[in-house]
Amino acid sequence: MFDFLDKYDVLGAFWTTVQLTLLSAVGSLIWGTLLAGMRVGPVPLMRGFATAYVNIVRNIPLTVIILFASLGLKDTLGVTLGSDQVDTQSFRLAVLGLIVYTSAFVCEAIRAGINTVPVGQAEAARAIGLNFTQVLGLIVLPQAFRAAVLPLTNVLIALTKNTTVAAAIGVAEAAVLMKTMLENEAQLLAISAVIAFGFCCLTLPTGLLLGRVSKKVAVKR
Amino acid sequence: MSSVLYDAQGPRAKRRNVLYTAAFLVVLAAVVWWVYKSLDDKGQLEWALWKPYLSGTEAYSTYIWPGLQNTLKAAALAMIIALPLGAVLGISRLSDHAWVRVPATAVVEFFRAIPVLVLMIFGMELYSQYTDVSSDDRPLYAVVTGLVLYNASVLAEIVRAGILALPKGQNEAALAIGLRKGQVMRLILLPQAVTTMLPAIVSQLVVIVKDTAIGGAILTFPELLSSASTMSSYYGANTIASFTVVAVIFVAINFSLTSFASWLEGRLRRRKKSTGAVIGVQDAAAIAGTAATGAER
């Protein structure tokens, strides 16, 4: 029943999915943390910028962002992200799109984490003379990150599933492979089962594992 | 204003903030200038490319409105089918009988773990191989199928969370006056849970509206996003303008839904009448495992 698998590079396709996920995860963690820092900071302009960014980006469908990266940035404006190969270009543009989209949610997750830190912590930190950067970097963010593990896990799981949208610009990941296999083989259930199993292997353990981590690292109050 | 992170500012902090503001303004201006310059260099700011959207209604009546109608139709259908299905699944997960509870749990966890696109592709192939749905209707069917399978399981979790959030006394008192289990659920628990779940359900609508665009890009479902590509080929390669207009419409719809959900949540939290805890927008996002939306808190 599953002998069609020999003809296709299933592991390769899922490896692309994993690569998309990891690269975008790192990128959006960095950009999202910066945004969160701006969003809770004392400078009104930065706060306004971050708020506007989050509210606009999270309400645009990811598909629109990724298609725009390909049709708008690459085809119209000639942004190639330092590569002249079409495959690499699409991959990098997809990562860029995923970062732009996901960092809005990372920002919200971290801000939710910051909100769990009791005001007294920051007041005590200010009382011993730390400035905003020190309060944020030494006292609040470390506690906030530990509280934000669970929301960030949800973002990561969503990101894993969202990488399939890169299929819209032809990045050869799992959803594209599923489409190709369905076109060539008359085995709807077997093929769907394989792809579904692959995604279950990626998302379910992530949730379980990081769920445990979040319980372990959470600051007991 | 008071915050966890900073005090009311003194003269030095104020001066520093002015400095930061200026520096940030410079960076922002540089980015805006770079965007403007690259758009201008490629001739993307010419009036002809933006004219269809800024003067005249032809673009709206021919391309955008039909696309938007399809988007809203798919989202509405998905919501209407997924809600009762989700309610049944959610209640089944709370059943006393393992043979009901375990399969329901398996179904919910399975469909939450799989990307909507995969479910949509599955639906597309299912309809073309095993049914005689015409090829014109197939994308709509597939999109709705994918959205229903995924969102029913998310809604099931929301329903379950809503019922579990009610105080235990509600259940016990209902049983004590002699209601049967079905009656307790139907007459006592569900009606109370429904109000507390409303914000989460509204915020899930945003996810559905956004996900219809996947069908437009990959399954040739003629929704709002796919009208952007049709438009840009008709109006002379105005990709940037078309995408901007489409994005603005999506933001307008979803932002109003998000704001409504947050408003509803705040209102329900303030109201003392309801018994259970409110299942809010953040909870919905956590349950969906889709970083769905985030409420202002």
Coordinates of C-alpha atoms in Angstrom, one line a residue:
Chain A
M1 CA 0.0 0.0 0.0
F2 CA 2.8 2.4 0.8
D3 CA 5.2 1.2 -1.9
F4 CA 4.8 4.5 -3.8
L5 CA 6.9 6.1 -1.1
D6 CA 10.2 4.9 -2.7
K7 CA 9.6 7.2 -5.7
Y8 CA 9.3 10.4 -3.6
D9 CA 11.7 12.2 -1.3
V10 CA 9.3 12.4 1.7
L11 CA 12.0 13.0 4.2
G12 CA 13.5 15.7 2.0
A13 CA 10.2 17.5 1.8
F14 CA 9.8 17.4 5.6
W15 CA 13.4 18.5 6.0
T16 CA 12.5 21.6 4.1
T17 CA 9.5 22.1 6.4
V18 CA 11.7 21.8 9.4
Q19 CA 14.3 24.2 7.9
L20 CA 11.6 26.8 7.2
T21 CA 10.3 26.4 10.7
L22 CA 13.6 26.7 12.5
L23 CA 15.0 29.6 10.5
S24 CA 11.7 31.6 10.7
A25 CA 11.5 30.7 14.4
V26 CA 14.9 32.2 15.2
G27 CA 14.3 35.2 13.0
S28 CA 10.9 36.0 14.5
L29 CA 12.1 35.4 18.0
I30 CA 14.7 38.2 17.5
W31 CA 12.4 40.6 15.7
G32 CA 9.5 39.8 17.9
T33 CA 11.5 40.5 21.1
L34 CA 12.7 43.8 19.7
L35 CA 9.1 44.7 18.9
A36 CA 7.9 43.7 22.4
G37 CA 10.7 45.8 23.9
M38 CA 9.5 48.8 21.8
R39 CA 5.9 48.1 22.6
V40 CA 6.3 48.3 26.4
G41 CA 9.0 51.0 26.3
P42 CA 8.7 54.6 27.5
V43 CA 9.2 56.2 24.0
P44 CA 5.8 56.9 22.5
L45 CA 6.9 56.8 18.9
M46 CA 8.5 53.3 19.2
R47 CA 5.4 52.2 21.1
G48 CA 3.1 53.5 18.4
F49 CA 5.2 51.9 15.7
A50 CA 5.2 48.5 17.4
T51 CA 1.5 48.6 18.2
A52 CA 0.7 49.5 14.6
Y53 CA 3.0 46.8 13.2
V54 CA 1.4 44.1 15.4
N55 CA -2.2 45.2 14.7
I56 CA -1.7 45.5 10.9
V57 CA 0.5 42.4 10.4
R58 CA -1.5 39.9 12.4
N59 CA -4.7 40.8 10.6
I60 CA -3.3 40.2 7.1
P61 CA -3.4 36.6 5.9
L62 CA 0.0 34.9 5.8
T63 CA -0.7 33.9 2.3
V64 CA -1.0 37.5 1.2
I65 CA 2.3 38.3 2.9
I66 CA 4.2 35.4 1.3
L67 CA 2.7 35.9 -2.2
F68 CA 3.6 39.6 -1.9
A69 CA 7.1 38.7 -1.0
S70 CA 7.3 36.7 -4.2
L71 CA 5.2 38.8 -6.7
G72 CA 5.8 42.2 -5.2
L73 CA 9.3 42.1 -3.7
K74 CA 11.0 39.7 -6.1
D75 CA 9.2 40.1 -9.4
T76 CA 8.3 43.8 -9.2
L77 CA 11.0 45.3 -7.1
G78 CA 13.8 42.9 -7.9
V79 CA 14.7 42.0 -4.3
T80 CA 16.5 38.7 -4.5
L81 CA 17.9 38.3 -1.0
G82 CA 21.4 37.6 -2.4
S83 CA 20.7 34.6 -4.6
D84 CA 20.3 34.1 -8.3
Q85 CA 18.7 30.7 -8.1
V86 CA 14.9 30.7 -8.2
D87 CA 14.6 27.9 -5.6
T88 CA 16.8 29.6 -3.0
Q89 CA 15.1 32.9 -3.7
S90 CA 11.6 31.4 -3.0
F91 CA 12.9 29.7 0.1
R92 CA 14.4 32.9 1.5
L93 CA 11.4 35.0 0.6
A94 CA 9.2 32.5 2.3
V95 CA 11.3 32.7 5.5
L96 CA 11.2 36.5 5.3
G97 CA 7.4 36.4 5.0
L98 CA 7.1 33.9 7.9
I99 CA 9.3 36.1 10.0
V100 CA 7.3 39.3 9.3
Y101 CA 4.1 37.5 10.1
T102 CA 5.2 35.4 13.1
S103 CA 7.1 38.1 14.9
A104 CA 3.8 39.9 15.5
F105 CA 2.6 36.9 17.5
V106 CA 5.9 36.5 19.2
C107 CA 5.7 40.1 20.3
E108 CA 2.2 39.5 21.8
A109 CA 3.4 36.3 23.5
I110 CA 6.3 38.1 25.1
R111 CA 4.2 41.1 26.1
A112 CA 1.7 38.7 27.7
G113 CA 4.7 37.2 29.6
I114 CA 5.8 40.7 30.7
N115 CA 2.3 41.3 32.0
T116 CA 2.6 38.4 34.3
V117 CA 5.6 40.0 36.1
P118 CA 4.4 41.6 39.3
V119 CA 4.8 45.4 39.4
G120 CA 6.7 45.0 42.7
Q121 CA 9.6 43.3 40.9
A122 CA 10.1 46.3 38.6
E123 CA 9.5 48.8 41.5
A124 CA 12.2 47.0 43.6
A125 CA 14.6 47.1 40.6
R126 CA 14.0 50.8 40.1
A127 CA 14.4 51.4 43.8
I128 CA 17.9 50.1 43.7
G129 CA 18.7 52.4 40.9
L130 CA 18.4 50.3 37.7
N131 CA 17.4 52.2 34.5
F132 CA 14.8 51.1 32.0
T133 CA 17.2 48.9 29.9
Q134 CA 18.5 47.2 33.1
V135 CA 15.0 46.7 34.5
L136 CA 13.9 45.2 31.3
G137 CA 17.0 43.1 30.6
L138 CA 17.9 41.9 34.0
I139 CA 14.7 41.7 36.0
V140 CA 11.6 41.7 33.8
L141 CA 12.5 39.9 30.5
P142 CA 14.1 36.8 32.2
Q143 CA 10.9 36.3 34.2
A144 CA 8.7 37.2 31.3
F145 CA 10.4 34.7 29.0
R146 CA 9.9 31.9 31.5
A147 CA 6.2 32.7 31.7
A148 CA 6.1 33.1 27.9
V149 CA 7.3 29.6 27.1
L150 CA 3.8 28.2 26.7
P151 CA 2.4 31.0 24.4
L152 CA 5.7 30.9 22.4
T153 CA 5.2 27.1 22.0
N154 CA 1.8 27.8 20.5
V155 CA 3.4 30.3 18.2
L156 CA 6.0 27.7 17.2
I157 CA 3.3 25.0 16.5
A158 CA 1.3 27.5 14.5
L159 CA 4.5 28.4 12.6
T160 CA 5.2 24.8 11.8
K161 CA 1.8 24.4 10.3
N162 CA 2.0 27.8 8.6
T163 CA 5.2 26.8 6.6
T164 CA 2.8 24.9 4.3
V165 CA 1.7 28.3 3.0
A166 CA 5.1 28.6 1.3
A167 CA 3.6 26.1 -1.2
A168 CA 2.0 29.2 -2.7
I169 CA 5.3 30.3 -4.1
G170 CA 6.6 26.9 -4.9
V171 CA 8.9 26.1 -2.0
A172 CA 9.2 22.3 -2.2
E173 CA 7.9 21.4 1.3
A174 CA 5.5 18.8 2.5
A175 CA 2.3 20.2 1.1
V176 CA 3.8 20.6 -2.4
L177 CA 4.9 16.9 -2.2
M178 CA 1.4 15.9 -1.1
K179 CA 0.0 17.6 -4.2
T180 CA 2.5 16.1 -6.5
M181 CA 2.0 12.6 -5.1
L182 CA -1.8 13.0 -5.3
E183 CA -1.5 14.0 -9.0
N184 CA 0.6 10.9 -9.9
E185 CA -0.8 8.2 -7.6
A186 CA -4.4 7.1 -7.0
Q187 CA -3.9 6.6 -3.3
L188 CA -5.7 9.4 -1.6
L189 CA -5.9 7.9 1.9
A190 CA -2.4 6.4 2.0
I191 CA -0.8 9.7 0.9
S192 CA -2.8 11.9 3.2
A193 CA -2.0 9.5 6.1
V194 CA 1.7 9.8 5.4
I195 CA 1.6 13.6 5.3
A196 CA -0.7 13.9 8.3
F197 CA 1.6 11.5 10.2
G198 CA 4.6 13.7 9.4
F199 CA 2.9 16.8 10.7
C200 CA 1.7 15.0 13.8
C201 CA 5.3 13.9 14.4
L202 CA 6.4 17.5 14.2
T203 CA 3.7 19.3 16.1
L204 CA 2.5 16.9 18.9
P205 CA 5.9 16.3 20.5
T206 CA 6.7 20.0 20.3
G207 CA 3.6 20.7 22.3
L208 CA 4.2 18.0 24.8
L209 CA 7.9 18.7 25.3
L210 CA 7.7 22.4 25.6
G211 CA 4.5 22.1 27.7
R212 CA 6.7 20.3 30.3
V213 CA 9.5 22.8 29.9
S214 CA 7.1 25.6 30.6
K215 CA 5.9 24.0 33.8
K216 CA 9.4 23.4 34.9
V217 CA 10.8 26.9 34.2
A218 CA 7.7 28.9 35.2
V219 CA 8.5 31.2 38.2
K220 CA 6.5 29.9 41.1
R221 CA 4.5 32.7 42.7
Chain B
M1 CA 0.7 56.9 33.0
S2 CA 2.1 54.1 35.1
S3 CA 3.7 51.0 33.9
V4 CA 5.5 47.9 35.3
L5 CA 8.6 49.1 33.6
Y6 CA 9.2 52.8 34.1
D7 CA 8.3 55.6 36.5
A8 CA 6.9 59.0 35.7
Q9 CA 9.8 60.6 33.9
G10 CA 12.1 63.3 35.3
P11 CA 13.9 65.9 33.2
R12 CA 16.8 63.6 32.3
A13 CA 14.6 60.8 31.2
K14 CA 12.5 63.2 29.2
R15 CA 15.6 64.5 27.4
R16 CA 16.8 60.9 26.7
N17 CA 13.4 60.0 25.3
V18 CA 13.5 63.0 22.9
L19 CA 16.9 61.7 21.8
Y20 CA 15.5 58.1 21.3
T21 CA 12.5 59.5 19.4
A22 CA 14.7 61.5 17.1
A23 CA 17.0 58.5 16.4
F24 CA 14.1 56.2 15.8
L25 CA 12.5 58.8 13.6
V26 CA 15.7 59.0 11.5
V27 CA 15.7 55.2 11.1
L28 CA 12.0 55.1 10.2
A29 CA 12.4 57.9 7.7
A30 CA 15.4 56.1 6.1
V31 CA 13.3 52.9 5.7
V32 CA 10.3 54.9 4.3
W33 CA 12.6 56.7 2.0
W34 CA 14.2 53.5 0.8
V35 CA 10.8 51.9 0.2
Y36 CA 9.6 55.1 -1.6
K37 CA 12.8 55.2 -3.7
S38 CA 12.7 51.6 -4.8
L39 CA 9.0 51.8 -5.7
D40 CA 9.6 55.0 -7.6
D41 CA 12.6 53.5 -9.5
K42 CA 10.5 50.6 -10.7
G43 CA 7.7 53.0 -11.7
Q44 CA 5.3 51.5 -9.2
L45 CA 4.0 54.9 -8.0
E46 CA 2.6 56.0 -11.3
W47 CA -0.9 57.3 -11.1
A48 CA -2.1 54.8 -13.8
L49 CA -1.3 51.9 -11.5
W50 CA -3.2 53.2 -8.5
K51 CA -6.0 55.0 -10.5
P52 CA -8.4 51.9 -10.7
Y53 CA -8.6 51.9 -6.9
L54 CA -8.5 55.5 -6.0
S55 CA -10.9 56.9 -8.6
G56 CA -13.8 55.0 -10.0
T57 CA -15.5 51.9 -8.8
E58 CA -15.0 49.5 -11.7
A59 CA -12.2 47.6 -10.0
Y60 CA -14.3 47.2 -6.9
S61 CA -17.4 46.0 -8.7
T62 CA -15.7 43.7 -11.2
Y63 CA -12.9 42.1 -9.1
I64 CA -12.9 43.0 -5.4
W65 CA -16.5 42.6 -4.5
P66 CA -17.0 39.2 -6.1
G67 CA -13.8 38.0 -4.5
L68 CA -14.8 39.4 -1.1
Q69 CA -18.2 37.8 -1.4
N70 CA -16.5 34.4 -1.9
T71 CA -14.2 35.0 1.0
L72 CA -17.1 35.9 3.3
K73 CA -19.2 33.0 1.9
A74 CA -16.5 30.4 2.6
A75 CA -15.9 31.8 6.1
A76 CA -19.6 32.0 6.9
L77 CA -20.2 28.4 5.7
A78 CA -17.2 27.1 7.6
M79 CA -18.3 28.8 10.8
I80 CA -21.9 27.7 10.5
I81 CA -20.9 24.0 9.9
A82 CA -18.0 24.0 12.4
L83 CA -19.9 25.4 15.3
P84 CA -22.4 22.6 15.9
L85 CA -19.8 20.0 15.0
G86 CA -17.4 21.6 17.5
A87 CA -20.0 21.7 20.2
V88 CA -20.8 18.0 19.7
L89 CA -17.1 17.1 19.8
G90 CA -16.4 19.3 22.8
I91 CA -19.3 17.8 24.7
S92 CA -18.2 14.3 23.7
R93 CA -14.8 15.0 25.1
L94 CA -16.5 15.5 28.5
S95 CA -18.5 12.4 28.3
D96 CA -18.5 9.8 31.1
H97 CA -18.2 7.0 28.7
A98 CA -14.7 6.2 27.4
W99 CA -15.9 4.9 24.1
V100 CA -17.3 8.4 23.3
R101 CA -14.6 10.4 25.0
V102 CA -11.5 8.7 23.6
P103 CA -12.4 8.8 19.9
A104 CA -13.6 12.5 20.2
T105 CA -10.3 13.4 21.9
A106 CA -8.3 11.6 19.2
V107 CA -10.3 13.4 16.4
V108 CA -9.8 16.8 18.0
E109 CA -6.1 16.4 18.7
F110 CA -5.5 14.9 15.2
F111 CA -7.1 17.7 13.3
R112 CA -5.5 20.4 15.4
A113 CA -2.1 19.1 14.6
I114 CA -2.4 19.2 10.8
P115 CA -2.1 22.3 8.6
V116 CA -5.3 23.6 7.1
L117 CA -3.7 23.5 3.7
V118 CA -3.1 19.8 3.9
L119 CA -6.8 19.3 4.9
M120 CA -7.9 21.5 2.0
I121 CA -5.8 19.5 -0.5
F122 CA -7.2 16.3 0.9
G123 CA -10.7 17.7 0.5
M124 CA -10.0 18.8 -3.1
E125 CA -8.8 15.3 -4.1
L126 CA -11.6 13.6 -2.1
Y127 CA -14.3 15.5 -4.1
S128 CA -12.7 14.9 -7.4
Q129 CA -12.2 11.2 -6.9
Y130 CA -15.3 10.1 -5.0
T131 CA -18.0 12.6 -5.7
D132 CA -19.6 14.3 -8.7
V133 CA -19.2 17.8 -7.4
S134 CA -18.6 19.9 -10.5
S135 CA -15.0 21.2 -11.0
D136 CA -16.2 24.8 -10.6
D137 CA -17.6 24.1 -7.1
R138 CA -14.8 21.9 -5.9
P139 CA -12.5 24.6 -4.6
L140 CA -15.2 26.1 -2.5
Y141 CA -16.1 22.7 -1.1
A142 CA -12.5 21.8 -0.5
V143 CA -11.8 25.2 1.3
V144 CA -14.9 24.8 3.5
T145 CA -14.0 21.2 4.3
G146 CA -10.5 22.1 5.3
L147 CA -11.7 25.0 7.4
V148 CA -14.5 23.0 9.0
L149 CA -12.3 20.0 10.0
Y150 CA -9.7 22.3 11.6
N151 CA -11.9 24.8 13.2
A152 CA -14.4 22.3 14.5
S153 CA -11.7 20.8 16.6
V154 CA -10.5 24.2 17.8
L155 CA -14.1 25.2 18.6
A156 CA -14.5 21.9 20.4
E157 CA -11.7 22.8 22.7
I158 CA -13.2 26.3 23.3
V159 CA -16.6 24.7 24.1
R160 CA -14.8 22.3 26.5
A161 CA -12.9 25.1 28.2
G162 CA -16.1 27.1 28.5
I163 CA -17.9 24.3 30.2
L164 CA -15.0 23.4 32.5
A165 CA -14.7 27.0 33.5
L166 CA -18.2 26.9 35.1
P167 CA -18.3 26.5 38.8
K168 CA -18.7 22.8 39.9
G169 CA -21.8 23.8 41.9
Q170 CA -23.8 24.4 38.7
N171 CA -23.5 20.7 37.7
E172 CA -24.0 19.4 41.2
A173 CA -27.1 21.5 41.9
A174 CA -28.6 20.5 38.6
L175 CA -28.1 16.8 39.3
A176 CA -29.4 17.3 42.9
I177 CA -32.8 18.6 41.6
G178 CA -33.0 15.4 39.6
L179 CA -32.1 16.5 36.0
R180 CA -30.6 13.8 33.8
K181 CA -27.0 14.3 32.4
G182 CA -28.3 15.4 29.0
Q183 CA -30.6 17.9 30.6
V184 CA -27.8 19.3 32.8
M185 CA -25.7 19.9 29.7
R186 CA -28.6 21.3 27.6
L187 CA -30.4 23.4 30.2
I188 CA -27.8 24.4 32.7
L189 CA -24.2 24.2 31.5
L190 CA -24.3 25.0 27.7
P191 CA -26.4 28.2 28.0
Q192 CA -24.0 29.6 30.6
A193 CA -20.9 28.5 28.7
V194 CA -22.1 30.0 25.4
T195 CA -21.9 33.6 26.6
T196 CA -18.4 33.1 28.1
M197 CA -17.2 31.6 24.9
L198 CA -18.4 34.4 22.6
P199 CA -15.1 36.4 22.5
A200 CA -13.1 33.3 21.7
I201 CA -15.5 32.3 18.9
V202 CA -15.4 35.8 17.3
S203 CA -11.6 35.7 17.4
Q204 CA -11.6 32.3 15.8
L205 CA -13.6 33.9 12.9
V206 CA -10.5 36.1 12.1
V207 CA -8.5 32.9 11.7
I208 CA -11.1 31.5 9.3
V209 CA -11.2 34.7 7.2
K210 CA -7.4 34.7 7.0
D211 CA -7.2 31.0 6.1
T212 CA -9.6 31.4 3.1
A213 CA -6.7 33.1 1.4
I214 CA -4.8 29.8 1.4
G215 CA -7.5 28.4 -0.8
G216 CA -7.2 31.3 -3.1
A217 CA -3.5 31.0 -3.6
I218 CA -3.2 27.2 -3.9
L219 CA -6.6 25.7 -4.8
T220 CA -7.8 28.3 -7.3
F221 CA -10.7 29.3 -5.1
P222 CA -11.7 32.7 -6.5
E223 CA -11.6 34.7 -3.2
L224 CA -10.3 38.2 -2.4
L225 CA -6.6 37.4 -2.7
S226 CA -6.9 35.6 -6.0
S227 CA -8.7 38.7 -7.4
A228 CA -5.5 40.6 -6.7
S229 CA -3.6 38.6 -9.2
T230 CA -6.5 38.9 -11.8
M231 CA -6.6 42.6 -11.2
S232 CA -2.9 43.2 -11.5
S233 CA -2.8 41.4 -14.9
Y234 CA -5.7 43.4 -16.1
Y235 CA -4.5 46.8 -14.9
G236 CA -1.0 46.5 -16.3
A237 CA 1.1 44.7 -13.7
N238 CA 0.2 46.9 -10.7
T239 CA 1.1 44.1 -8.2
I240 CA 2.0 46.4 -5.4
A241 CA -1.2 48.5 -5.7
S242 CA -3.4 45.5 -6.0
F243 CA -1.9 43.7 -3.0
T244 CA -2.0 46.9 -0.9
V245 CA -5.7 47.3 -1.6
V246 CA -6.4 43.6 -0.8
A247 CA -4.3 43.8 2.4
V248 CA -6.1 46.9 3.5
I249 CA -9.5 45.2 3.1
F250 CA -8.4 42.1 5.0
V251 CA -7.0 44.3 7.8
A252 CA -10.3 46.3 7.9
I253 CA -12.4 43.2 8.3
N254 CA -10.2 41.4 10.7
F255 CA -9.3 44.4 12.8
S256 CA -12.9 45.1 13.4
L257 CA -13.5 41.5 14.3
T258 CA -10.5 41.5 16.7
S259 CA -11.6 44.8 18.3
F260 CA -15.2 43.5 18.7
A261 CA -13.9 40.3 20.4
S262 CA -11.8 42.4 22.8
W263 CA -14.6 44.7 23.5
L264 CA -17.0 41.8 24.1
E265 CA -14.4 40.2 26.4
G266 CA -14.0 43.3 28.5
R267 CA -17.7 43.7 28.7
L268 CA -18.3 40.1 29.8
R269 CA -15.5 40.3 32.4
R270 CA -16.9 43.5 33.9
R271 CA -20.4 42.0 34.0
K272 CA -21.0 40.2 37.3
K273 CA -24.0 38.2 36.1
S274 CA -22.2 35.4 34.4
T275 CA -21.0 32.5 36.6
G276 CA -18.0 31.2 34.7
A277 CA -14.7 32.7 33.8
V278 CA -14.6 34.3 30.3
I279 CA -12.9 32.3 27.6
G280 CA -11.1 35.2 26.0
V281 CA -9.2 35.9 22.9
Q282 CA -5.9 34.9 24.3
D283 CA -7.3 31.6 25.5
A284 CA -8.7 31.0 22.0
A285 CA -5.2 31.5 20.5
A286 CA -3.7 29.2 23.0
I287 CA -6.3 26.5 22.4
A288 CA -6.0 26.9 18.6
G289 CA -2.2 26.5 18.8
T290 CA -2.5 29.1 16.1
A291 CA -1.2 32.2 17.6
A292 CA -4.5 33.5 16.4
T293 CA -5.0 37.0 17.7
G294 CA -4.2 38.9 20.8
A295 CA -6.5 41.1 22.8
E296 CA -5.5 44.4 24.3
R297 CA -5.3 43.8 28.0

